[in-house]
PDB file of C-alpha atoms in Angstrom:
ATOM      1  CA  UNK Y  30     -20.739  -9.887 -20.413  1.00 61.00           C
ATOM      2  CA  UNK Y  31     -21.694  -7.307 -23.009  1.00 83.00           C
ATOM      3  CA  UNK Y  32     -20.019  -3.938 -23.202  1.00 88.00           C
ATOM      4  CA  UNK Y  33     -21.411  -1.317 -20.887  1.00 87.00           C
ATOM      5  CA  UNK Y  34     -21.092   2.176 -22.084  1.00 89.00           C
ATOM      6  CA  UNK Y  35     -22.165   5.309 -20.153  1.00 92.00           C
ATOM      7  CA  UNK Y  36     -21.334   9.015 -20.468  1.00 91.00           C
ATOM      8  CA  UNK Y  37     -20.002  10.781 -17.426  1.00 89.00           C
ATOM      9  CA  UNK Y  38     -22.144  13.843 -18.146  1.00 85.00           C
ATOM     10  CA  UNK Y  39     -24.607  13.384 -16.368  1.00 83.00           C
ATOM     11  CA  UNK Y  40     -23.514  10.030 -15.284  1.00 88.00           C
ATOM     12  CA  UNK Y  41     -25.647   7.713 -12.967  1.00 92.00           C
ATOM     13  CA  UNK Y  42     -25.058   9.956  -9.940  1.00 92.00           C
ATOM     14  CA  UNK Y  43     -24.139  13.647  -9.632  1.00 92.00           C
ATOM     15  CA  UNK Y  44     -23.417  15.943  -6.861  1.00 89.00           C
ATOM     16  CA  UNK Y  45     -23.017  19.616  -6.293  1.00 91.00           C
ATOM     17  CA  UNK Y  46     -20.884  20.503  -3.428  1.00 88.00           C
ATOM     18  CA  UNK Y  47     -21.400  23.550  -0.889  1.00 87.00           C
ATOM     19  CA  UNK Y  48     -18.954  25.745  -2.883  1.00 91.00           C
ATOM     20  CA  UNK Y  49     -20.504  24.911  -6.286  1.00 93.00           C
ATOM     21  CA  UNK Y  50     -17.993  22.319  -7.285  1.00 94.00           C
ATOM     22  CA  UNK Y  51     -19.511  19.338  -9.151  1.00 95.00           C
ATOM     23  CA  UNK Y  52     -18.816  15.539  -9.464  1.00 93.00           C
ATOM     24  CA  UNK Y  53     -20.740  12.953 -11.585  1.00 95.00           C
ATOM     25  CA  UNK Y  54     -20.139   9.258 -11.715  1.00 94.00           C
ATOM     26  CA  UNK Y  55     -20.980   6.473 -14.056  1.00 95.00           C
ATOM     27  CA  UNK Y  56     -21.276   2.934 -12.435  1.00 92.00           C
ATOM     28  CA  UNK Y  57     -19.933   0.143 -14.693  1.00 91.00           C
ATOM     29  CA  UNK Y  58     -20.290  -3.114 -12.966  1.00 84.00           C
ATOM     30  CA  UNK Y  59     -17.249  -3.563 -10.690  1.00 86.00           C
ATOM     31  CA  UNK Y  60     -16.076   0.029 -10.838  1.00 89.00           C
ATOM     32  CA  UNK Y  61     -17.436   3.633 -10.503  1.00 91.00           C
ATOM     33  CA  UNK Y  62     -15.755   6.239 -12.681  1.00 94.00           C
ATOM     34  CA  UNK Y  63     -16.027   9.786 -11.472  1.00 94.00           C
ATOM     35  CA  UNK Y  64     -15.338  13.164 -13.060  1.00 97.00           C
ATOM     36  CA  UNK Y  65     -14.970  16.157 -10.672  1.00 95.00           C
ATOM     37  CA  UNK Y  66     -14.777  19.777 -11.462  1.00 97.00           C
ATOM     38  CA  UNK Y  67     -13.444  21.314  -8.135  1.00 96.00           C
ATOM     39  CA  UNK Y  68     -13.403  25.073  -7.865  1.00 97.00           C
ATOM     40  CA  UNK Y  69     -10.404  27.139  -6.286  1.00 98.00           C
ATOM     41  CA  UNK Y  70     -10.856  26.862  -2.588  1.00 95.00           C
ATOM     42  CA  UNK Y  71     -12.607  23.426  -2.580  1.00 93.00           C
ATOM     43  CA  UNK Y  72     -11.751  21.169   0.223  1.00 91.00           C
ATOM     44  CA  UNK Y  73     -13.047  17.604   0.952  1.00 87.00           C
ATOM     45  CA  UNK Y  74     -13.257  18.214   4.750  1.00 87.00           C
ATOM     46  CA  UNK Y  75     -15.088  21.534   4.435  1.00 86.00           C
ATOM     47  CA  UNK Y  76     -17.339  21.264   1.199  1.00 77.00           C
ATOM     48  CA  UNK Y  77     -18.121  17.447   1.072  1.00 74.00           C
ATOM     49  CA  UNK Y  78     -17.741  15.993   4.602  1.00 69.00           C
ATOM     50  CA  UNK Y  79     -19.826  18.884   6.199  1.00 69.00           C
ATOM     51  CA  UNK Y  80     -22.479  18.089   3.592  1.00 69.00           C
ATOM     52  CA  UNK Y  81     -22.618  14.411   3.704  1.00 68.00           C
ATOM     53  CA  UNK Y  82     -21.092  13.361   7.008  1.00 67.00           C
ATOM     54  CA  UNK Y  83     -19.090  10.898   5.288  1.00 74.00           C
ATOM     55  CA  UNK Y  84     -15.326  10.238   5.476  1.00 76.00           C
ATOM     56  CA  UNK Y  85     -13.297   9.964   2.173  1.00 76.00           C
ATOM     57  CA  UNK Y  86     -13.057   6.621   0.643  1.00 78.00           C
ATOM     58  CA  UNK Y  87     -10.188   4.733  -0.939  1.00 82.00           C
ATOM     59  CA  UNK Y  88      -9.827   5.403  -4.647  1.00 86.00           C
ATOM     60  CA  UNK Y  89      -7.610   5.835  -7.578  1.00 93.00           C
ATOM     61  CA  UNK Y  90      -7.402   8.997  -9.546  1.00 95.00           C
ATOM     62  CA  UNK Y  91      -5.904  11.051 -12.293  1.00 98.00           C
ATOM     63  CA  UNK Y  92      -5.532  14.858 -12.530  1.00 98.00           C
ATOM     64  CA  UNK Y  93      -6.726  16.222 -16.032  1.00 98.00           C
ATOM     65  CA  UNK Y  94      -5.982  19.941 -15.263  1.00 98.00           C
ATOM     66  CA  UNK Y  95      -5.232  22.135 -12.236  1.00 98.00           C
ATOM     67  CA  UNK Y  96      -3.624  21.044  -8.998  1.00 98.00           C
ATOM     68  CA  UNK Y  97      -4.814  19.096  -5.814  1.00 97.00           C
ATOM     69  CA  UNK Y  98      -3.039  18.495  -2.551  1.00 97.00           C
ATOM     70  CA  UNK Y  99      -3.797  15.238  -0.755  1.00 95.00           C
ATOM     71  CA  UNK Y 100      -3.037  14.651   2.943  1.00 95.00           C
ATOM     72  CA  UNK Y 101      -3.149  11.101   4.224  1.00 92.00           C
ATOM     73  CA  UNK Y 102      -4.315  10.029   7.686  1.00 91.00           C
ATOM     74  CA  UNK Y 103      -0.769   9.853   8.853  1.00 93.00           C
ATOM     75  CA  UNK Y 104      -0.190  13.547   7.940  1.00 93.00           C
ATOM     76  CA  UNK Y 105       1.848  12.962   4.954  1.00 95.00           C
ATOM     77  CA  UNK Y 106       0.868  15.099   1.838  1.00 96.00           C
ATOM     78  CA  UNK Y 107       1.491  15.483  -1.749  1.00 97.00           C
ATOM     79  CA  UNK Y 108       0.455  17.814  -4.459  1.00 98.00           C
ATOM     80  CA  UNK Y 109      -0.698  16.237  -7.826  1.00 98.00           C
ATOM     81  CA  UNK Y 110      -1.208  17.976 -11.290  1.00 98.00           C
ATOM     82  CA  UNK Y 111      -1.916  17.289 -14.920  1.00 98.00           C
ATOM     83  CA  UNK Y 112      -1.172  13.670 -15.866  1.00 98.00           C
ATOM     84  CA  UNK Y 113      -0.572  12.565 -12.303  1.00 98.00           C
ATOM     85  CA  UNK Y 114      -2.156   9.311 -11.299  1.00 98.00           C
ATOM     86  CA  UNK Y 115      -2.616   8.606  -7.562  1.00 95.00           C
ATOM     87  CA  UNK Y 116      -4.019   6.180  -5.091  1.00 93.00           C
ATOM     88  CA  UNK Y 117      -5.340   7.274  -1.666  1.00 91.00           C
ATOM     89  CA  UNK Y 118      -6.579   5.308   1.412  1.00 90.00           C
ATOM     90  CA  UNK Y 119      -9.837   6.075   3.433  1.00 88.00           C
ATOM     91  CA  UNK Y 120      -9.802   9.104   5.659  1.00 87.00           C
ATOM     92  CA  UNK Y 121      -7.643  11.353   3.472  1.00 87.00           C
ATOM     93  CA  UNK Y 122      -8.354  15.007   2.977  1.00 91.00           C
ATOM     94  CA  UNK Y 123      -7.790  16.849  -0.402  1.00 93.00           C
ATOM     95  CA  UNK Y 124      -8.087  20.419  -1.417  1.00 96.00           C
ATOM     96  CA  UNK Y 125      -7.591  22.415  -4.711  1.00 97.00           C
ATOM     97  CA  UNK Y 126      -4.209  24.273  -4.697  1.00 97.00           C
ATOM     98  CA  UNK Y 127      -3.869  27.484  -6.668  1.00 96.00           C
ATOM     99  CA  UNK Y 128      -6.312  29.617  -8.558  1.00 97.00           C
ATOM    100  CA  UNK Y 129      -7.426  27.370 -11.227  1.00 97.00           C
ATOM    101  CA  UNK Y 130     -10.244  24.747 -11.045  1.00 98.00           C
ATOM    102  CA  UNK Y 131      -8.883  21.109 -10.722  1.00 98.00           C
ATOM    103  CA  UNK Y 132     -10.561  18.611 -13.067  1.00 98.00           C
ATOM    104  CA  UNK Y 133     -10.070  14.941 -11.920  1.00 97.00           C
ATOM    105  CA  UNK Y 134     -11.045  11.456 -12.858  1.00 97.00           C
ATOM    106  CA  UNK Y 135     -11.394   8.944 -10.017  1.00 94.00           C
ATOM    107  CA  UNK Y 136     -11.905   5.187  -9.908  1.00 93.00           C
ATOM    108  CA  UNK Y 137     -13.493   3.354  -7.106  1.00 87.00           C
ATOM    109  CA  UNK Y 138     -13.910  -0.560  -6.844  1.00 82.00           C
ATOM    110  CA  UNK Y 139     -17.567  -1.721  -6.375  1.00 75.00           C
ATOM    111  CA  UNK Y 140     -19.002  -5.038  -5.696  1.00 60.00           C
ATOM    112  CA  UNK Y 141     -20.805  -6.436  -8.584  1.00 49.00           C
TER     113      UNK Y 141
END
């Protein structure tokens, strides 16, 4: 397969959430790579779920700046920050922690 190169800005898809936070994604064959700019106060269950009606999906991510707290379906939670890589299962909630935007990459498996 030839190399596939795409820029995340604007990406193949882009979203603006209810609070003004933004996410774009580039789809590269078997993986989607997302870049999110989440504003202070952003929360998946409030600003994405209410807008889309969808539950959160499984994905892997990495925080570039800022902090985010992730709560799993079983109620356990962890706060991640710059340089932290993480993996989450479907149905989680997540929110920006603190007064600084959170910039994060995420990776989602896709069928080719």
